[in-house]
Short mmCIF file of C-alpha atoms and ligand atoms in Angstrom, two decimals:
data_model
loop_
_atom_site.label_atom_id
_atom_site.label_comp_id
_atom_site.label_asym_id
_atom_site.label_seq_id
_atom_site.Cartn_x
_atom_site.Cartn_y
_atom_site.Cartn_z
CA MET A 1 -54.01 66.00 159.09
CA GLN A 2 -52.27 69.23 158.27
CA LEU A 3 -53.18 71.14 155.15
CA ARG A 4 -51.80 74.35 153.73
CA TYR A 5 -54.22 77.01 152.58
CA SER A 6 -53.10 79.93 150.44
CA PHE A 7 -54.92 83.17 149.70
CA ARG A 8 -54.04 85.96 147.34
CA LEU A 9 -53.02 89.24 148.97
CA TYR A 10 -53.46 92.66 147.41
CA PRO A 11 -50.96 94.92 149.23
CA SER A 12 -50.91 98.65 148.47
CA ALA A 13 -47.80 100.21 146.97
CA GLY A 14 -46.58 101.18 150.45
CA GLN A 15 -47.31 97.71 151.83
CA ARG A 16 -45.48 96.12 148.91
CA MET A 17 -42.45 98.23 149.81
CA ALA A 18 -42.71 97.23 153.47
CA LEU A 19 -42.99 93.57 152.45
CA ALA A 20 -40.00 93.90 150.13
CA ARG A 21 -38.07 95.31 153.10
CA ALA A 22 -39.15 92.36 155.25
CA PHE A 23 -38.10 89.84 152.56
CA GLY A 24 -34.76 91.63 152.26
CA CYS A 25 -34.11 91.74 156.01
CA ALA A 26 -35.07 88.09 156.46
CA ARG A 27 -32.67 87.22 153.65
CA VAL A 28 -29.81 89.25 155.13
CA VAL A 29 -30.29 87.67 158.57
CA PHE A 30 -30.36 84.21 157.01
CA ASN A 31 -27.23 84.87 154.98
CA ASP A 32 -25.35 86.49 157.91
CA ALA A 33 -26.07 83.46 160.08
CA LEU A 34 -25.15 81.02 157.32
CA ARG A 35 -21.90 82.88 156.72
CA ALA A 36 -21.07 82.83 160.45
CA ARG A 37 -21.57 79.08 160.59
CA GLU A 38 -19.66 78.42 157.39
CA THR A 39 -16.75 80.61 158.57
CA ALA A 40 -16.65 78.70 161.86
CA ARG A 41 -16.69 75.42 160.00
CA SER A 42 -13.82 76.30 157.67
CA ALA A 43 -11.83 77.55 160.70
CA GLY A 44 -12.40 74.19 162.37
CA LEU A 45 -14.51 75.76 165.12
CA PRO A 46 -17.63 74.08 166.59
CA PHE A 47 -21.10 74.54 165.08
CA ILE A 48 -22.60 77.84 166.27
CA PRO A 49 -25.76 77.13 168.27
CA SER A 50 -29.02 78.90 167.46
CA ARG A 51 -29.15 80.98 170.65
CA GLU A 52 -25.67 82.34 169.84
CA LEU A 53 -26.91 83.38 166.37
CA SER A 54 -29.91 85.00 168.01
CA LYS A 55 -27.61 86.97 170.31
CA GLN A 56 -25.44 88.04 167.38
CA LEU A 57 -28.56 89.27 165.60
CA THR A 58 -29.58 91.41 168.56
CA THR A 59 -26.07 92.88 168.71
CA SER A 60 -25.86 93.53 164.99
CA LYS A 61 -29.13 95.49 165.04
CA LYS A 62 -27.31 98.06 167.18
CA THR A 63 -24.56 98.57 164.60
CA PRO A 64 -24.95 101.31 161.96
CA GLU A 65 -24.51 98.77 159.10
CA ARG A 66 -27.47 96.68 160.26
CA ALA A 67 -29.61 99.30 162.04
CA TRP A 68 -32.27 99.03 159.31
CA LEU A 69 -33.10 95.55 160.56
CA THR A 70 -35.20 97.25 163.27
CA GLU A 71 -37.60 98.43 160.56
CA VAL A 72 -39.17 94.98 160.33
CA SER A 73 -40.86 92.72 162.87
CA SER A 74 -38.20 90.97 164.97
CA VAL A 75 -40.30 87.78 164.79
CA VAL A 76 -39.72 87.67 161.04
CA LEU A 77 -35.96 87.79 161.63
CA GLN A 78 -36.09 85.12 164.34
CA GLN A 79 -38.11 82.90 162.01
CA SER A 80 -35.48 83.35 159.33
CA LEU A 81 -32.90 81.94 161.78
CA ARG A 82 -35.33 79.11 162.49
CA ASP A 83 -35.48 78.38 158.74
CA LEU A 84 -31.70 78.15 158.65
CA ASP A 85 -31.79 75.66 161.54
CA THR A 86 -34.34 73.56 159.66
CA ALA A 87 -32.19 73.63 156.52
CA TYR A 88 -29.19 72.45 158.55
CA LYS A 89 -31.20 69.78 160.33
CA ASN A 90 -32.47 68.43 157.00
CA PHE A 91 -28.93 68.44 155.64
CA PHE A 92 -27.52 66.61 158.70
CA ASP A 93 -30.38 64.10 158.58
CA SER A 94 -29.65 63.44 154.93
CA LEU A 95 -25.98 62.80 155.78
CA LYS A 96 -27.17 60.25 158.36
CA GLY A 97 -29.36 58.65 155.70
CA LYS A 98 -32.58 59.63 157.53
CA ARG A 99 -33.88 61.43 154.43
CA PRO A 100 -33.00 61.72 150.74
CA LYS A 101 -29.61 63.17 149.92
CA MET A 102 -29.50 66.96 149.80
CA GLY A 103 -26.95 69.73 149.83
CA PRO A 104 -26.05 72.09 152.70
CA PRO A 105 -28.06 75.32 153.12
CA ARG A 106 -27.38 77.87 150.41
CA PHE A 107 -27.24 81.63 150.46
CA LYS A 108 -30.44 83.37 149.50
CA SER A 109 -30.44 85.89 146.69
CA ARG A 110 -32.63 88.87 145.90
CA LYS A 111 -33.05 87.19 142.52
CA ASP A 112 -34.67 84.08 144.02
CA THR A 113 -38.04 83.56 142.37
CA ARG A 114 -39.81 82.98 145.65
CA GLN A 115 -39.44 85.29 148.64
CA SER A 116 -41.12 84.63 151.94
CA VAL A 117 -41.41 85.72 155.55
CA ARG A 118 -43.18 84.03 158.43
CA PHE A 119 -45.16 85.62 161.25
CA THR A 120 -45.86 83.51 164.33
CA ALA A 121 -48.43 84.22 167.04
CA ASN A 122 -45.71 86.16 168.91
CA ALA A 123 -45.61 88.68 166.09
CA GLY A 124 -49.17 89.71 166.91
CA TRP A 125 -50.58 89.30 163.41
CA LYS A 126 -54.34 88.95 163.08
CA VAL A 127 -57.31 89.06 160.78
CA THR A 128 -59.20 92.31 161.30
CA PRO A 129 -63.01 92.37 161.67
CA GLY A 130 -63.05 93.77 158.12
CA GLY A 131 -61.25 90.66 156.85
CA LYS A 132 -57.85 92.20 156.24
CA LEU A 133 -54.60 90.61 157.30
CA ARG A 134 -52.92 92.82 159.91
CA LEU A 135 -49.16 92.30 159.76
CA PRO A 136 -46.79 94.09 162.17
CA LYS A 137 -44.84 96.95 160.58
CA ILE A 138 -46.64 96.32 157.26
CA GLY A 139 -50.28 97.20 157.84
CA ASP A 140 -53.75 95.84 157.07
CA VAL A 141 -53.40 93.96 153.79
CA PRO A 142 -56.52 93.14 151.71
CA VAL A 143 -57.03 89.40 151.22
CA ARG A 144 -59.16 87.46 148.75
CA TRP A 145 -60.60 84.74 151.00
CA SER A 146 -61.33 82.21 148.25
CA ARG A 147 -62.44 79.63 150.81
CA THR A 148 -62.94 79.39 154.55
CA LEU A 149 -60.18 78.21 156.82
CA PRO A 150 -61.38 75.09 158.64
CA SER A 151 -59.57 76.11 161.82
CA ALA A 152 -57.42 78.91 163.16
CA SER A 153 -53.74 79.00 162.35
CA SER A 154 -51.07 80.41 164.65
CA THR A 155 -48.64 81.18 161.87
CA VAL A 156 -48.91 82.95 158.55
CA THR A 157 -46.30 82.88 155.81
CA VAL A 158 -46.33 85.72 153.29
CA ILE A 159 -44.96 84.71 149.91
CA LYS A 160 -44.10 86.66 146.79
CA ASP A 161 -43.88 84.53 143.68
CA SER A 162 -41.93 85.03 140.46
CA ALA A 163 -44.87 86.84 138.87
CA GLY A 164 -44.80 89.42 141.68
CA ARG A 165 -47.99 88.16 143.33
CA HIS A 166 -48.35 88.00 147.09
CA PHE A 167 -49.98 85.15 149.00
CA ALA A 168 -50.75 84.43 152.63
CA SER A 169 -50.26 80.80 153.48
CA PHE A 170 -51.68 79.12 156.59
CA VAL A 171 -51.10 75.61 157.88
CA VAL A 172 -54.17 74.29 159.66
CA GLU A 173 -55.18 71.08 161.33
CA THR A 174 -58.22 69.44 159.70
CA ASP A 175 -60.25 66.37 160.54
CA PRO A 176 -60.77 63.76 157.85
CA GLU A 177 -64.30 63.86 156.44
CA THR A 178 -65.16 60.34 155.43
CA LEU A 179 -67.23 60.05 152.27
CA PRO A 180 -69.91 57.35 151.95
CA ALA A 181 -68.31 54.06 150.96
CA THR A 182 -68.50 52.98 147.34
CA ASP A 183 -67.54 49.71 145.68
CA SER A 184 -65.80 51.39 142.74
CA ALA A 185 -62.09 51.26 142.22
CA VAL A 186 -59.92 52.50 139.42
CA GLY A 187 -56.41 52.16 138.04
CA ILE A 188 -54.83 55.18 136.36
CA ASP A 189 -52.10 55.21 133.76
CA LEU A 190 -50.14 58.28 132.77
CA GLY A 191 -50.64 58.37 129.05
CA LEU A 192 -48.39 59.99 126.52
CA THR A 193 -51.33 60.82 124.31
CA HIS A 194 -53.64 61.78 127.19
CA PHE A 195 -53.06 63.15 130.66
CA ALA A 196 -54.56 60.05 132.23
CA ILE A 197 -56.24 56.83 131.18
CA LEU A 198 -58.59 55.05 133.56
CA SER A 199 -59.00 51.30 133.78
CA ASP A 200 -62.66 51.73 132.81
CA GLY A 201 -61.49 53.01 129.44
CA THR A 202 -61.94 56.74 130.06
CA LYS A 203 -59.25 58.86 128.42
CA ILE A 204 -58.70 62.26 129.99
CA SER A 205 -57.02 65.12 128.13
CA SER A 206 -56.02 68.48 129.55
CA PRO A 207 -58.96 70.90 129.44
CA ARG A 208 -59.06 73.76 126.97
CA PHE A 209 -58.35 76.45 129.59
CA LEU A 210 -55.07 74.74 130.42
CA ARG A 211 -54.07 74.23 126.80
CA ARG A 212 -54.80 77.90 126.11
CA ALA A 213 -52.70 79.01 129.09
CA GLU A 214 -49.86 76.80 127.88
CA LYS A 215 -50.10 78.27 124.40
CA ASN A 216 -49.91 81.82 125.77
CA PHE A 217 -46.93 80.83 127.88
CA ARG A 218 -45.05 79.43 124.88
CA LYS A 219 -45.80 82.60 122.92
CA ALA A 220 -44.49 84.78 125.77
CA GLN A 221 -41.33 82.67 125.87
CA ARG A 222 -40.83 83.04 122.12
CA ASP A 223 -41.29 86.80 122.37
CA LEU A 224 -38.72 86.95 125.15
CA SER A 225 -36.11 85.06 123.14
CA ARG A 226 -36.40 87.64 120.35
CA LYS A 227 -35.66 90.63 122.59
CA ALA A 228 -32.10 91.98 122.78
CA LYS A 229 -30.21 91.12 125.96
CA GLY A 230 -30.19 93.91 128.52
CA SER A 231 -32.90 95.92 126.77
CA SER A 232 -35.88 97.31 128.68
CA ASN A 233 -38.18 95.45 126.29
CA ARG A 234 -36.52 92.24 127.39
CA ALA A 235 -37.17 93.08 131.03
CA LYS A 236 -40.84 93.68 130.20
CA ALA A 237 -41.02 90.44 128.21
CA ARG A 238 -39.50 88.57 131.13
CA ILE A 239 -42.26 89.79 133.45
CA LYS A 240 -44.80 88.68 130.83
CA VAL A 241 -43.23 85.22 130.78
CA ALA A 242 -43.33 85.03 134.58
CA ARG A 243 -47.02 86.05 134.59
CA ALA A 244 -47.92 83.58 131.84
CA HIS A 245 -46.01 80.90 133.70
CA ALA A 246 -47.90 81.65 136.91
CA ARG A 247 -51.22 81.54 135.03
CA THR A 248 -50.30 78.19 133.46
CA ALA A 249 -49.35 76.80 136.85
CA ASP A 250 -52.67 78.01 138.28
CA ALA A 251 -54.66 76.50 135.41
CA ARG A 252 -52.80 73.22 135.75
CA ARG A 253 -53.38 73.15 139.51
CA GLU A 254 -57.07 73.84 138.95
CA PHE A 255 -57.30 70.94 136.48
CA HIS A 256 -55.46 68.63 138.90
CA HIS A 257 -57.84 69.65 141.69
CA GLN A 258 -60.95 69.01 139.63
CA LEU A 259 -59.78 65.63 138.38
CA SER A 260 -58.33 64.37 141.68
CA THR A 261 -61.46 65.37 143.60
CA LYS A 262 -63.66 63.54 141.11
CA LEU A 263 -61.54 60.37 141.16
CA ILE A 264 -61.41 60.27 144.97
CA ARG A 265 -65.15 60.97 145.31
CA ASP A 266 -66.14 58.32 142.76
CA ASN A 267 -63.83 55.54 143.93
CA GLN A 268 -63.06 53.74 147.16
CA ALA A 269 -59.59 52.85 145.95
CA VAL A 270 -57.37 54.47 143.35
CA ALA A 271 -54.20 52.88 142.02
CA VAL A 272 -51.46 54.81 140.26
CA GLU A 273 -48.07 53.90 138.96
CA ASP A 274 -45.32 55.25 141.18
CA LEU A 275 -43.36 56.78 138.34
CA ALA A 276 -39.74 57.35 139.16
CA VAL A 277 -40.07 60.86 137.80
CA LYS A 278 -36.41 61.60 138.45
CA GLY A 279 -35.37 58.57 136.44
CA LEU A 280 -37.65 59.56 133.61
CA ALA A 281 -36.26 63.07 133.58
CA ARG A 282 -33.27 61.79 131.67
CA THR A 283 -35.33 60.17 128.96
CA ARG A 284 -37.35 61.42 126.03
CA MET A 285 -40.46 61.20 128.16
CA ALA A 286 -39.08 63.91 130.43
CA LYS A 287 -40.90 66.84 128.91
CA SER A 288 -44.30 65.25 128.84
CA VAL A 289 -43.92 63.94 132.37
CA HIS A 290 -42.94 67.31 133.74
CA ASP A 291 -45.51 69.19 131.72
CA ALA A 292 -48.23 66.87 132.84
CA GLY A 293 -47.25 67.51 136.44
CA TRP A 294 -47.96 63.91 137.28
CA SER A 295 -46.24 64.00 140.63
CA ALA A 296 -48.13 67.12 141.75
CA PHE A 297 -51.31 65.34 140.71
CA THR A 298 -50.57 62.14 142.63
CA THR A 299 -49.72 64.23 145.70
CA MET A 300 -53.23 65.69 145.48
CA LEU A 301 -54.73 62.23 145.13
CA GLU A 302 -52.74 61.20 148.17
CA TYR A 303 -53.93 63.92 150.53
CA LYS A 304 -57.49 63.82 149.27
CA ALA A 305 -57.56 60.06 149.83
CA ALA A 306 -56.36 60.68 153.39
CA LYS A 307 -58.87 63.48 153.84
CA TYR A 308 -61.90 61.55 152.61
CA GLY A 309 -61.09 58.09 153.93
CA ARG A 310 -60.22 56.58 150.56
CA THR A 311 -57.25 54.44 149.63
CA LEU A 312 -54.50 55.43 147.24
CA ILE A 313 -52.15 52.69 146.15
CA ARG A 314 -48.89 53.36 144.39
CA ILE A 315 -47.63 50.50 142.29
CA GLY A 316 -43.88 50.24 141.90
CA ARG A 317 -42.56 49.85 138.39
CA PHE A 318 -41.82 46.15 138.75
CA GLU A 319 -44.17 44.89 136.10
CA PRO A 320 -43.93 46.24 132.58
CA THR A 321 -47.62 47.18 132.47
CA SER A 322 -47.73 47.46 128.70
CA GLN A 323 -46.23 44.03 128.05
CA VAL A 324 -48.80 41.94 129.89
CA CYS A 325 -52.26 41.15 128.59
CA SER A 326 -54.72 42.57 131.13
CA GLN A 327 -57.24 39.86 130.27
CA CYS A 328 -55.28 36.61 130.53
CA GLY A 329 -52.02 37.76 132.11
CA VAL A 330 -49.75 36.43 129.39
CA LYS A 331 -46.58 38.47 128.94
CA ASP A 332 -45.86 38.80 125.28
CA GLY A 333 -42.92 41.17 125.26
CA PRO A 334 -42.26 44.84 124.56
CA LYS A 335 -44.01 46.67 121.77
CA PRO A 336 -42.75 49.82 120.10
CA LEU A 337 -44.48 53.05 121.22
CA HIS A 338 -46.30 53.53 117.91
CA ILE A 339 -48.25 50.29 118.44
CA ARG A 340 -51.42 51.60 120.10
CA THR A 341 -53.59 48.46 119.89
CA TRP A 342 -52.84 44.79 119.43
CA THR A 343 -54.47 41.41 119.70
CA CYS A 344 -53.30 39.11 122.48
CA GLY A 345 -51.79 35.99 120.92
CA ALA A 346 -52.94 33.82 123.83
CA CYS A 347 -56.55 34.83 124.46
CA GLY A 348 -57.39 36.88 121.39
CA ALA A 349 -58.43 39.99 123.33
CA VAL A 350 -58.06 43.25 121.45
CA LEU A 351 -56.05 45.56 123.70
CA ASP A 352 -55.68 49.33 123.74
CA ARG A 353 -52.17 50.11 124.93
CA ASP A 354 -53.11 52.77 127.48
CA ILE A 355 -56.26 51.14 128.83
CA ASN A 356 -54.44 47.82 129.08
CA ALA A 357 -51.79 49.53 131.24
CA ALA A 358 -54.43 51.15 133.48
CA VAL A 359 -56.17 47.80 134.01
CA ASN A 360 -52.84 46.15 134.82
CA ILE A 361 -52.11 48.87 137.37
CA ALA A 362 -55.47 48.29 139.03
CA LYS A 363 -54.87 44.53 139.06
CA ALA A 364 -51.36 44.88 140.47
CA ALA A 365 -52.88 46.97 143.27
CA GLY A 366 -55.18 44.09 144.12
CA LEU A 367 -58.25 45.83 142.77
CA ALA A 368 -60.67 43.56 140.98
CA VAL A 369 -61.55 45.49 137.85
CA SER A 370 -62.33 44.54 134.32
CA ALA A 371 -61.46 46.50 131.21
CA CYS A 372 -65.06 47.61 131.06
CA GLY A 373 -66.77 48.37 134.34
CA ALA A 374 -63.91 48.53 136.79
CA ARG A 375 -65.92 47.21 139.71
CA VAL A 376 -64.47 46.00 142.96
CA ARG A 377 -65.98 42.96 144.58
CA PRO A 378 -66.93 43.77 148.17
CA GLY A 379 -64.17 42.83 150.56
CA LEU A 380 -61.45 43.28 148.03
CA VAL A 381 -60.80 46.91 148.82
CA PRO A 382 -57.14 47.07 149.79
CA ALA A 383 -56.10 47.38 153.39
CA GLN A 384 -55.81 50.78 155.02
CA ARG A 385 -52.47 52.27 155.85
CA GLU A 386 -51.93 50.43 159.17
CA GLU A 387 -52.45 47.06 157.56
CA THR A 388 -50.16 47.37 154.57
CA GLY A 389 -46.72 45.87 154.40
CA THR A 390 -47.92 42.31 154.02
CA HIS A 391 -48.78 42.81 150.37
CA PRO A 392 -46.95 40.69 147.84
CA LYS A 393 -44.79 42.37 145.24
CA PRO A 394 -45.30 44.84 143.69
CA GLN A 395 -45.50 46.51 147.03
CA PRO A 396 -48.33 49.02 147.20
CA VAL A 397 -47.70 52.11 149.27
CA THR A 398 -50.78 53.77 150.65
CA THR A 399 -51.20 57.38 151.51
CA GLY A 400 -49.33 58.93 154.35
CA ARG A 401 -47.54 62.11 153.54
CA GLN A 402 -49.37 65.03 155.02
CA ALA A 403 -47.20 68.06 155.29
CA GLY A 404 -46.43 70.60 152.63
CA ILE A 405 -49.65 70.20 150.77
CA SER A 406 -51.19 73.19 149.06
CA VAL A 407 -54.89 73.83 148.80
CA PHE A 408 -56.09 76.78 146.77
ZN1 LIG I 501 -54.55 37.65 126.66
#
């Protein structure tokens, strides 16, 4: 499977300037090419092929207006054209219904929060014996190697985020490392009162370090809103907000990593509700869903399950998990959100709203768990990816997506 590894870079002032130049040149090349294609389209001319764009780039470098493009690695510029091709391909595929609907490629702006350039093997980048990242026309950039790369990567992407931090990102091929089998399984419900509720009754809240980061972020935002528009204090406050935002995102990612690793290690099978996050975005739940970063979390569960030979099952929202008694299966109708516990009219079980939902999720996934214990009987572990598709409704979807996953 392919995993993405990112490491923080600490470029010097001069290297930061060289990187800024590379981001700028890559952006200009992208925009020039996009403009050429859009102009051709509105003139009713055929789609300009990539090699033609490549030729135009070579020619434009010789003009006085674009001569500065020679100051950066030509590989970076070629990769920028490649990115445009990918954006077009994704757009055309979406028109054909091969992937979710998306818009045509858009012009890049210097104000975009994320800037990036990519160096392939052709660019001649390398890691020096001293552990620095040698980038052509930029120099040897210090790296904080927070973990070891499992295998070599041919390509490195250098990213600058909204907080002005630089990262080197590598995509590497890794082998799955199967963990010893266990007979535990768990269903997880996204709680409104807690980040997650497990079918064994565990309620998990965000850790203090995340809550503190979120508090600082909100304070920075408040401070920003008080500053006069266009003032230099406002500009400073905006950088503070971006930094606090980045720190919150890091803290949240760290929490997601810790929790997802634990859940995957402790359980053979994990069932989650496949929340239609986009649908929820229009409801009152929107804020809590987005803040909780549920979809980022389930993505982590997904790749870790694939990595460690576990099973992740997503349960579609067919069954109203809070309306069915997890003990006897009787559906006794919707209950207002403020009702946290109730007694089942049919079997007399006392049910906690959130735990009841988590147990129902586990049951819908075919996991044999009880409200206390959450054990799977041997042989009842759900089928691996190849064997799915024969499941009754609600249709579980096991892990599969592998690209675009970040590991810090
Ligand atoms: Zn009941």
